[in-house]
PDB file of C-alpha atoms in Angstrom:
ATOM      1  CA  GLN A   1      70.238 127.353  -1.272  1.00  0.00           C
ATOM      2  CA  LEU A   2      66.938 128.366   0.274  1.00  0.00           C
ATOM      3  CA  GLU A   3      68.314 128.456   3.802  1.00  0.00           C
ATOM      4  CA  GLN A   4      71.339 130.473   2.735  1.00  0.00           C
ATOM      5  CA  ALA A   5      69.162 132.943   0.845  1.00  0.00           C
ATOM      6  CA  LEU A   6      66.870 133.443   3.830  1.00  0.00           C
ATOM      7  CA  LEU A   7      69.684 133.927   6.310  1.00  0.00           C
ATOM      8  CA  ALA A   8      71.438 136.348   3.934  1.00  0.00           C
ATOM      9  CA  GLY A   9      68.227 138.287   3.279  1.00  0.00           C
ATOM     10  CA  ARG A  10      67.268 138.816   6.897  1.00  0.00           C
ATOM     11  CA  ASN A  11      66.836 142.472   7.848  1.00  0.00           C
ATOM     12  CA  PRO A  12      68.904 144.115  10.609  1.00  0.00           C
ATOM     13  CA  ASP A  13      65.845 144.120  12.898  1.00  0.00           C
ATOM     14  CA  GLY A  14      65.747 140.311  12.709  1.00  0.00           C
ATOM     15  CA  GLY A  15      62.739 139.959  10.402  1.00  0.00           C
ATOM     16  CA  TRP A  16      62.040 139.422   6.725  1.00  0.00           C
ATOM     17  CA  GLY A  17      60.267 141.328   4.000  1.00  0.00           C
ATOM     18  CA  TYR A  18      58.434 139.826   1.050  1.00  0.00           C
ATOM     19  CA  GLN A  19      61.455 140.620  -1.096  1.00  0.00           C
ATOM     20  CA  ALA A  20      65.096 140.859  -0.066  1.00  0.00           C
ATOM     21  CA  GLY A  21      65.892 144.380   1.093  1.00  0.00           C
ATOM     22  CA  LYS A  22      62.257 145.320   1.711  1.00  0.00           C
ATOM     23  CA  ALA A  23      60.744 146.300   5.064  1.00  0.00           C
ATOM     24  CA  THR A  24      60.004 143.606   7.616  1.00  0.00           C
ATOM     25  CA  ARG A  25      56.450 142.221   7.546  1.00  0.00           C
ATOM     26  CA  LEU A  26      54.685 139.683   9.739  1.00  0.00           C
ATOM     27  CA  GLU A  27      53.716 137.069   7.113  1.00  0.00           C
ATOM     28  CA  PRO A  28      57.170 136.428   5.558  1.00  0.00           C
ATOM     29  CA  THR A  29      58.793 136.636   8.994  1.00  0.00           C
ATOM     30  CA  CYS A  30      56.514 133.883  10.316  1.00  0.00           C
ATOM     31  CA  TRP A  31      57.181 131.636   7.334  1.00  0.00           C
ATOM     32  CA  ALA A  32      60.932 132.192   7.608  1.00  0.00           C
ATOM     33  CA  LEU A  33      60.937 131.286  11.303  1.00  0.00           C
ATOM     34  CA  LEU A  34      58.794 128.208  10.634  1.00  0.00           C
ATOM     35  CA  ALA A  35      61.234 127.117   7.946  1.00  0.00           C
ATOM     36  CA  LEU A  36      64.454 127.873   9.802  1.00  0.00           C
ATOM     37  CA  ARG A  37      63.336 126.867  13.324  1.00  0.00           C
ATOM     38  CA  ASP A  38      66.337 126.901  15.686  1.00  0.00           C
ATOM     39  CA  ARG A  39      68.653 128.170  12.958  1.00  0.00           C
ATOM     40  CA  ALA A  40      67.383 131.732  13.402  1.00  0.00           C
ATOM     41  CA  ASP A  41      66.823 134.055  16.353  1.00  0.00           C
ATOM     42  CA  SER A  42      63.082 134.346  17.021  1.00  0.00           C
ATOM     43  CA  THR A  43      63.308 137.398  19.281  1.00  0.00           C
ATOM     44  CA  ILE A  44      61.571 139.636  16.750  1.00  0.00           C
ATOM     45  CA  LEU A  45      58.413 137.520  16.843  1.00  0.00           C
ATOM     46  CA  SER A  46      58.367 137.460  20.637  1.00  0.00           C
ATOM     47  CA  ARG A  47      58.321 141.271  20.641  1.00  0.00           C
ATOM     48  CA  TRP A  48      56.169 141.915  17.596  1.00  0.00           C
ATOM     49  CA  PRO A  49      53.944 145.014  18.081  1.00  0.00           C
ATOM     50  CA  VAL A  50      50.413 144.362  19.345  1.00  0.00           C
ATOM     51  CA  GLN A  51      47.263 146.475  19.299  1.00  0.00           C
ATOM     52  CA  GLU A  52      44.312 145.479  21.476  1.00  0.00           C
ATOM     53  CA  GLY A  53      45.364 141.851  21.549  1.00  0.00           C
ATOM     54  CA  LEU A  54      46.097 141.621  17.819  1.00  0.00           C
ATOM     55  CA  LEU A  55      49.467 141.528  16.104  1.00  0.00           C
ATOM     56  CA  LEU A  56      50.071 144.330  13.632  1.00  0.00           C
ATOM     57  CA  GLU A  57      50.840 143.405  10.038  1.00  0.00           C
ATOM     58  CA  ARG A  58      53.907 145.636  10.296  1.00  0.00           C
ATOM     59  CA  GLN A  59      55.323 148.307  12.558  1.00  0.00           C
ATOM     60  CA  GLY A  60      52.862 151.188  12.385  1.00  0.00           C
ATOM     61  CA  GLY A  61      50.356 149.129  10.396  1.00  0.00           C
ATOM     62  CA  ALA A  62      47.036 147.512  11.282  1.00  0.00           C
ATOM     63  CA  PRO A  63      46.142 143.952  12.340  1.00  0.00           C
ATOM     64  CA  ASN A  64      45.648 141.338   9.638  1.00  0.00           C
ATOM     65  CA  HIS A  65      43.631 138.423  11.010  1.00  0.00           C
ATOM     66  CA  ALA A  66      45.061 135.784   8.687  1.00  0.00           C
ATOM     67  CA  PHE A  67      48.623 136.778   9.524  1.00  0.00           C
ATOM     68  CA  HIS A  68      47.778 136.814  13.242  1.00  0.00           C
ATOM     69  CA  GLY A  69      46.602 133.210  12.852  1.00  0.00           C
ATOM     70  CA  LEU A  70      49.804 132.283  11.029  1.00  0.00           C
ATOM     71  CA  ALA A  71      51.849 133.950  13.782  1.00  0.00           C
ATOM     72  CA  LEU A  72      50.053 131.877  16.421  1.00  0.00           C
ATOM     73  CA  LEU A  73      51.046 128.760  14.481  1.00  0.00           C
ATOM     74  CA  ALA A  74      54.650 129.942  14.356  1.00  0.00           C
ATOM     75  CA  LEU A  75      54.758 130.753  18.073  1.00  0.00           C
ATOM     76  CA  ARG A  76      53.442 127.274  18.844  1.00  0.00           C
ATOM     77  CA  ALA A  77      55.735 125.456  16.427  1.00  0.00           C
ATOM     78  CA  ILE A  78      58.982 127.168  17.444  1.00  0.00           C
ATOM     79  CA  ARG A  79      57.993 127.296  21.127  1.00  0.00           C
ATOM     80  CA  VAL A  80      58.282 131.044  21.586  1.00  0.00           C
ATOM     81  CA  SER A  81      56.398 133.172  24.097  1.00  0.00           C
ATOM     82  CA  HIS A  82      55.248 136.632  23.081  1.00  0.00           C
ATOM     83  CA  VAL A  83      55.774 139.377  25.640  1.00  0.00           C
ATOM     84  CA  ALA A  84      52.019 140.044  25.633  1.00  0.00           C
ATOM     85  CA  GLY A  85      51.386 136.390  26.441  1.00  0.00           C
ATOM     86  CA  ASN A  86      50.463 133.713  23.917  1.00  0.00           C
ATOM     87  CA  GLU A  87      47.136 133.148  25.634  1.00  0.00           C
ATOM     88  CA  ALA A  88      46.281 136.831  25.234  1.00  0.00           C
ATOM     89  CA  LEU A  89      46.969 136.553  21.498  1.00  0.00           C
ATOM     90  CA  VAL A  90      44.840 133.412  21.241  1.00  0.00           C
ATOM     91  CA  ARG A  91      41.993 135.177  23.012  1.00  0.00           C
ATOM     92  CA  GLY A  92      42.579 138.332  20.973  1.00  0.00           C
ATOM     93  CA  ILE A  93      41.871 136.732  17.604  1.00  0.00           C
ATOM     94  CA  GLN A  94      38.579 135.411  18.978  1.00  0.00           C
ATOM     95  CA  THR A  95      37.347 138.929  19.747  1.00  0.00           C
ATOM     96  CA  VAL A  96      37.020 139.768  16.038  1.00  0.00           C
ATOM     97  CA  LYS A  97      34.474 138.470  13.553  1.00  0.00           C
ATOM     98  CA  GLY A  98      33.632 138.945   9.922  1.00  0.00           C
ATOM     99  CA  ASN A  99      30.541 141.039   9.225  1.00  0.00           C
ATOM    100  CA  LYS A 100      27.116 139.416   9.115  1.00  0.00           C
ATOM    101  CA  LEU A 101      25.240 140.238   5.915  1.00  0.00           C
ATOM    102  CA  PRO A 102      21.608 139.755   4.852  1.00  0.00           C
ATOM    103  CA  GLN A 103      20.855 136.757   2.695  1.00  0.00           C
ATOM    104  CA  SER A 104      20.974 137.506  -1.021  1.00  0.00           C
ATOM    105  CA  ASP A 105      19.468 135.923  -4.117  1.00  0.00           C
ATOM    106  CA  LEU A 106      22.855 136.423  -5.784  1.00  0.00           C
ATOM    107  CA  THR A 107      24.445 133.519  -3.894  1.00  0.00           C
ATOM    108  CA  THR A 108      23.364 130.391  -2.030  1.00  0.00           C
ATOM    109  CA  GLN A 109      25.877 130.679   0.812  1.00  0.00           C
ATOM    110  CA  ASP A 110      24.932 131.375   4.419  1.00  0.00           C
ATOM    111  CA  ASN A 111      25.801 135.050   5.007  1.00  0.00           C
ATOM    112  CA  SER A 112      24.949 134.799   8.700  1.00  0.00           C
ATOM    113  CA  LEU A 113      28.118 132.810   9.477  1.00  0.00           C
ATOM    114  CA  GLN A 114      30.710 135.069  11.099  1.00  0.00           C
ATOM    115  CA  ALA A 115      34.176 133.594  11.042  1.00  0.00           C
ATOM    116  CA  TRP A 116      37.191 135.757  10.121  1.00  0.00           C
ATOM    117  CA  SER A 117      37.843 138.527   7.658  1.00  0.00           C
ATOM    118  CA  TRP A 118      41.232 139.762   6.477  1.00  0.00           C
ATOM    119  CA  ILE A 119      40.840 143.082   8.300  1.00  0.00           C
ATOM    120  CA  ALA A 120      38.328 144.688  10.632  1.00  0.00           C
ATOM    121  CA  ASP A 121      34.750 145.451   9.601  1.00  0.00           C
ATOM    122  CA  THR A 122      34.696 143.316   6.453  1.00  0.00           C
ATOM    123  CA  PHE A 123      33.073 140.040   5.371  1.00  0.00           C
ATOM    124  CA  SER A 124      34.479 136.600   6.266  1.00  0.00           C
ATOM    125  CA  TRP A 125      36.830 135.032   3.709  1.00  0.00           C
ATOM    126  CA  VAL A 126      38.156 131.506   3.279  1.00  0.00           C
ATOM    127  CA  GLU A 127      41.875 132.116   3.903  1.00  0.00           C
ATOM    128  CA  PRO A 128      41.732 134.131   7.156  1.00  0.00           C
ATOM    129  CA  THR A 129      39.064 131.756   8.456  1.00  0.00           C
ATOM    130  CA  ALA A 130      41.200 128.724   7.667  1.00  0.00           C
ATOM    131  CA  TRP A 131      44.367 130.186   9.202  1.00  0.00           C
ATOM    132  CA  CYS A 132      42.594 131.302  12.380  1.00  0.00           C
ATOM    133  CA  LEU A 133      40.764 127.988  12.705  1.00  0.00           C
ATOM    134  CA  LEU A 134      44.023 126.104  12.283  1.00  0.00           C
ATOM    135  CA  ALA A 135      45.652 128.329  14.912  1.00  0.00           C
ATOM    136  CA  LEU A 136      42.905 127.700  17.464  1.00  0.00           C
ATOM    137  CA  LYS A 137      43.119 123.960  16.883  1.00  0.00           C
ATOM    138  CA  SER A 138      46.886 124.042  17.267  1.00  0.00           C
ATOM    139  CA  TRP A 139      46.564 125.714  20.676  1.00  0.00           C
ATOM    140  CA  SER A 140      43.578 123.665  21.876  1.00  0.00           C
ATOM    141  CA  LYS A 141      45.660 121.180  23.861  1.00  0.00           C
ATOM    142  CA  ALA A 142      48.054 123.713  25.388  1.00  0.00           C
ATOM    143  CA  LEU A 143      45.372 126.320  26.199  1.00  0.00           C
ATOM    144  CA  PRO A 144      42.030 124.482  26.231  1.00  0.00           C
ATOM    145  CA  SER A 145      40.305 127.044  28.437  1.00  0.00           C
ATOM    146  CA  ALA A 146      41.238 129.857  26.041  1.00  0.00           C
ATOM    147  CA  ILE A 147      39.519 128.307  23.012  1.00  0.00           C
ATOM    148  CA  ASP A 148      35.918 129.261  22.275  1.00  0.00           C
ATOM    149  CA  ALA A 149      34.343 126.086  20.867  1.00  0.00           C
ATOM    150  CA  LYS A 150      31.601 128.162  19.234  1.00  0.00           C
ATOM    151  CA  ARG A 151      34.167 130.049  17.119  1.00  0.00           C
ATOM    152  CA  VAL A 152      35.694 126.747  16.012  1.00  0.00           C
ATOM    153  CA  ASP A 153      32.267 125.392  15.098  1.00  0.00           C
ATOM    154  CA  VAL A 154      31.260 128.465  13.090  1.00  0.00           C
ATOM    155  CA  ALA A 155      34.579 128.511  11.234  1.00  0.00           C
ATOM    156  CA  GLU A 156      34.209 124.852  10.290  1.00  0.00           C
ATOM    157  CA  ARG A 157      30.638 125.446   9.174  1.00  0.00           C
ATOM    158  CA  LEU A 158      31.658 128.437   7.061  1.00  0.00           C
ATOM    159  CA  LEU A 159      34.355 126.461   5.247  1.00  0.00           C
ATOM    160  CA  ILE A 160      31.952 123.592   4.592  1.00  0.00           C
ATOM    161  CA  ASP A 161      29.323 126.105   3.415  1.00  0.00           C
ATOM    162  CA  ARG A 162      31.775 127.791   1.002  1.00  0.00           C
ATOM    163  CA  HIS A 163      32.931 124.483  -0.485  1.00  0.00           C
ATOM    164  CA  CYS A 164      32.922 124.611  -4.301  1.00  0.00           C
ATOM    165  CA  ALA A 165      30.901 122.130  -6.328  1.00  0.00           C
ATOM    166  CA  SER A 166      34.067 121.076  -8.183  1.00  0.00           C
ATOM    167  CA  GLY A 167      35.814 120.349  -4.893  1.00  0.00           C
ATOM    168  CA  GLY A 168      38.029 122.650  -2.852  1.00  0.00           C
ATOM    169  CA  TRP A 169      37.676 126.347  -2.180  1.00  0.00           C
ATOM    170  CA  ASN A 170      37.631 129.643  -4.006  1.00  0.00           C
ATOM    171  CA  TYR A 171      38.956 132.727  -2.216  1.00  0.00           C
ATOM    172  CA  GLY A 172      35.504 133.924  -1.252  1.00  0.00           C
ATOM    173  CA  ASN A 173      32.187 132.565  -2.496  1.00  0.00           C
ATOM    174  CA  SER A 174      31.551 129.201  -4.096  1.00  0.00           C
ATOM    175  CA  ASN A 175      28.861 130.650  -6.336  1.00  0.00           C
ATOM    176  CA  VAL A 176      27.411 133.995  -7.418  1.00  0.00           C
ATOM    177  CA  TYR A 177      24.847 135.186 -10.001  1.00  0.00           C
ATOM    178  CA  GLY A 178      23.931 131.546 -10.562  1.00  0.00           C
ATOM    179  CA  GLN A 179      27.492 130.669 -11.572  1.00  0.00           C
ATOM    180  CA  LYS A 180      29.559 128.033  -9.811  1.00  0.00           C
ATOM    181  CA  LEU A 181      33.001 129.452  -9.067  1.00  0.00           C
ATOM    182  CA  LYS A 182      36.111 127.345  -9.461  1.00  0.00           C
ATOM    183  CA  ALA A 183      38.378 126.227  -6.659  1.00  0.00           C
ATOM    184  CA  PHE A 184      42.056 127.149  -6.436  1.00  0.00           C
ATOM    185  CA  VAL A 185      45.055 125.170  -5.226  1.00  0.00           C
ATOM    186  CA  PRO A 186      46.307 127.476  -2.410  1.00  0.00           C
ATOM    187  CA  THR A 187      42.899 128.069  -0.836  1.00  0.00           C
ATOM    188  CA  THR A 188      42.001 124.393  -1.118  1.00  0.00           C
ATOM    189  CA  ALA A 189      45.270 123.392   0.549  1.00  0.00           C
ATOM    190  CA  ILE A 190      44.741 125.810   3.449  1.00  0.00           C
ATOM    191  CA  GLY A 191      41.141 124.664   3.833  1.00  0.00           C
ATOM    192  CA  LEU A 192      42.263 121.033   3.987  1.00  0.00           C
ATOM    193  CA  MET A 193      44.888 121.883   6.603  1.00  0.00           C
ATOM    194  CA  ALA A 194      42.243 123.580   8.745  1.00  0.00           C
ATOM    195  CA  LEU A 195      39.728 120.730   8.385  1.00  0.00           C
ATOM    196  CA  GLN A 196      42.106 117.795   8.766  1.00  0.00           C
ATOM    197  CA  HIS A 197      40.215 116.684  11.887  1.00  0.00           C
ATOM    198  CA  LEU A 198      37.034 116.389   9.777  1.00  0.00           C
ATOM    199  CA  ARG A 199      38.602 114.405   6.968  1.00  0.00           C
ATOM    200  CA  GLN A 200      35.717 111.916   6.898  1.00  0.00           C
ATOM    201  CA  ARG A 201      33.310 114.577   5.614  1.00  0.00           C
ATOM    202  CA  SER A 202      32.407 114.294   1.951  1.00  0.00           C
ATOM    203  CA  GLU A 203      33.299 117.967   1.325  1.00  0.00           C
ATOM    204  CA  VAL A 204      36.793 117.421   2.695  1.00  0.00           C
ATOM    205  CA  GLN A 205      37.262 114.255   0.654  1.00  0.00           C
ATOM    206  CA  GLN A 206      36.126 116.099  -2.482  1.00  0.00           C
ATOM    207  CA  ALA A 207      38.600 118.878  -1.736  1.00  0.00           C
ATOM    208  CA  LEU A 208      41.358 116.313  -1.275  1.00  0.00           C
ATOM    209  CA  SER A 209      40.504 114.752  -4.635  1.00  0.00           C
ATOM    210  CA  PHE A 210      40.595 118.194  -6.258  1.00  0.00           C
ATOM    211  CA  LEU A 211      44.025 118.918  -4.797  1.00  0.00           C
ATOM    212  CA  GLU A 212      45.368 115.512  -5.783  1.00  0.00           C
ATOM    213  CA  GLN A 213      44.267 116.132  -9.366  1.00  0.00           C
ATOM    214  CA  ASN A 214      45.369 119.782  -9.575  1.00  0.00           C
ATOM    215  CA  GLY A 215      48.216 120.125  -7.075  1.00  0.00           C
ATOM    216  CA  THR A 216      50.858 120.875  -9.732  1.00  0.00           C
ATOM    217  CA  ASN A 217      48.698 123.122 -11.922  1.00  0.00           C
ATOM    218  CA  GLU A 218      49.536 126.409 -10.195  1.00  0.00           C
ATOM    219  CA  ARG A 219      53.275 126.802 -10.660  1.00  0.00           C
ATOM    220  CA  SER A 220      54.242 129.172  -7.889  1.00  0.00           C
ATOM    221  CA  GLY A 221      56.280 128.640  -4.747  1.00  0.00           C
ATOM    222  CA  PRO A 222      53.403 129.366  -2.345  1.00  0.00           C
ATOM    223  CA  ALA A 223      50.835 127.217  -4.202  1.00  0.00           C
ATOM    224  CA  LEU A 224      53.141 124.222  -4.547  1.00  0.00           C
ATOM    225  CA  SER A 225      54.336 124.574  -0.951  1.00  0.00           C
ATOM    226  CA  LEU A 226      50.840 124.651   0.509  1.00  0.00           C
ATOM    227  CA  ALA A 227      49.752 121.744  -1.687  1.00  0.00           C
ATOM    228  CA  THR A 228      52.757 119.699  -0.552  1.00  0.00           C
ATOM    229  CA  VAL A 229      52.029 120.319   3.118  1.00  0.00           C
ATOM    230  CA  ALA A 230      48.310 119.585   2.822  1.00  0.00           C
ATOM    231  CA  LEU A 231      48.806 116.376   0.845  1.00  0.00           C
ATOM    232  CA  SER A 232      51.471 115.263   3.299  1.00  0.00           C
ATOM    233  CA  LEU A 233      49.103 115.765   6.239  1.00  0.00           C
ATOM    234  CA  TYR A 234      46.545 113.542   4.506  1.00  0.00           C
ATOM    235  CA  GLY A 235      49.094 110.896   3.540  1.00  0.00           C
ATOM    236  CA  SER A 236      48.228 111.309  -0.131  1.00  0.00           C
ATOM    237  CA  PRO A 237      50.133 109.158  -2.645  1.00  0.00           C
ATOM    238  CA  THR A 238      50.256 112.165  -4.986  1.00  0.00           C
ATOM    239  CA  MET A 239      52.330 114.244  -2.553  1.00  0.00           C
ATOM    240  CA  PRO A 240      55.777 113.182  -3.926  1.00  0.00           C
ATOM    241  CA  ALA A 241      54.942 114.491  -7.404  1.00  0.00           C
ATOM    242  CA  VAL A 242      53.816 117.841  -5.994  1.00  0.00           C
ATOM    243  CA  ARG A 243      56.876 117.958  -3.743  1.00  0.00           C
ATOM    244  CA  GLU A 244      59.064 117.360  -6.789  1.00  0.00           C
ATOM    245  CA  ALA A 245      57.359 120.232  -8.595  1.00  0.00           C
ATOM    246  CA  ALA A 246      57.937 122.436  -5.543  1.00  0.00           C
ATOM    247  CA  ALA A 247      61.644 121.595  -5.555  1.00  0.00           C
ATOM    248  CA  ALA A 248      61.819 122.447  -9.261  1.00  0.00           C
ATOM    249  CA  GLN A 249      60.420 125.894  -8.441  1.00  0.00           C
ATOM    250  CA  ILE A 250      63.420 126.819  -6.268  1.00  0.00           C
ATOM    251  CA  PRO A 251      65.611 128.453  -8.991  1.00  0.00           C
ATOM    252  CA  THR A 252      62.763 130.709 -10.157  1.00  0.00           C
ATOM    253  CA  THR A 253      61.920 131.693  -6.585  1.00  0.00           C
ATOM    254  CA  LEU A 254      65.525 132.585  -5.858  1.00  0.00           C
ATOM    255  CA  ASP A 255      65.849 134.524  -9.120  1.00  0.00           C
ATOM    256  CA  PHE A 256      62.853 136.670  -8.152  1.00  0.00           C
ATOM    257  CA  GLY A 257      64.202 137.207  -4.628  1.00  0.00           C
ATOM    258  CA  ASN A 258      60.834 136.169  -3.203  1.00  0.00           C
ATOM    259  CA  GLN A 259      61.697 135.562   0.433  1.00  0.00           C
ATOM    260  CA  MET A 260      58.278 134.390   1.561  1.00  0.00           C
ATOM    261  CA  ALA A 261      58.054 131.862  -1.271  1.00  0.00           C
ATOM    262  CA  ALA A 262      61.564 130.688  -0.419  1.00  0.00           C
ATOM    263  CA  ALA A 263      60.578 130.194   3.217  1.00  0.00           C
ATOM    264  CA  MET A 264      57.402 128.342   2.272  1.00  0.00           C
ATOM    265  CA  LEU A 265      59.337 126.043  -0.056  1.00  0.00           C
ATOM    266  CA  LEU A 266      61.955 125.325   2.604  1.00  0.00           C
ATOM    267  CA  PHE A 267      59.225 124.514   5.119  1.00  0.00           C
ATOM    268  CA  SER A 268      57.282 122.308   2.708  1.00  0.00           C
ATOM    269  CA  LEU A 269      60.336 120.346   1.582  1.00  0.00           C
ATOM    270  CA  ALA A 270      61.198 119.380   5.162  1.00  0.00           C
ATOM    271  CA  GLU A 271      60.228 115.923   6.340  1.00  0.00           C
ATOM    272  CA  ASP A 272      58.260 117.262   9.309  1.00  0.00           C
ATOM    273  CA  HIS A 273      55.550 119.828   8.552  1.00  0.00           C
ATOM    274  CA  ASN A 274      55.020 120.694  12.202  1.00  0.00           C
ATOM    275  CA  TYR A 275      53.233 123.960  12.793  1.00  0.00           C
ATOM    276  CA  GLY A 276      51.913 123.008  16.209  1.00  0.00           C
ATOM    277  CA  ALA A 277      48.640 121.274  15.266  1.00  0.00           C
TER     278      ALA A 277
END
């Protein structure tokens, strides 16, 4: 059902929108190609518009750093070369950083850490940092000379620094105004995917415990898909229950015509969650 819906909902230009019939965007297109692999023509991704080494979020739009990271994962996983050169895109995402801010009494986090923001000239956030970190790690063997080890180190440090006391990650801060902020399933799953090579760290183990306990609490296609993938990568015994919940979400996702959620579910329900790492 999911595969049929994705193939039927593909736009004439070869890409996908967030909803069927909507304009092609980078994020849903990457997820659809990851899910479909050799069952879909990947030409559109190989020719996706670029601006100063960064992929645009859409034709005529601006770069989105998180989506650029996701696209690098897709290019690696489906073995596609971009016309600008995959190495140029890997180097391109390392030319941008989140803004450095003064330390504040409002939060205990380290504001000097500059990882990745969603868009230019803004503060670093958990999701774009995790996606870009994961992308660099996925390309580290194929393009070792193109990876800046300092960017990897700072990104890892930022994610550890933003770790919530309850385990896992919030979208931005872990605390503010003296209040501990709660973690969420999608951000925790992405953080775990990005830090899978540091799984011995206590912060990562706490995040894994949080996801194992809460993986089915956020009933959406994206949340359940990301939780399934993350738990699978860690060999968690709770993964089958989350995977079952993800499968149960399929009818609702199809009813809403949510193409990105459909692609994420199809990818997560596969036996091999290979995105190039």
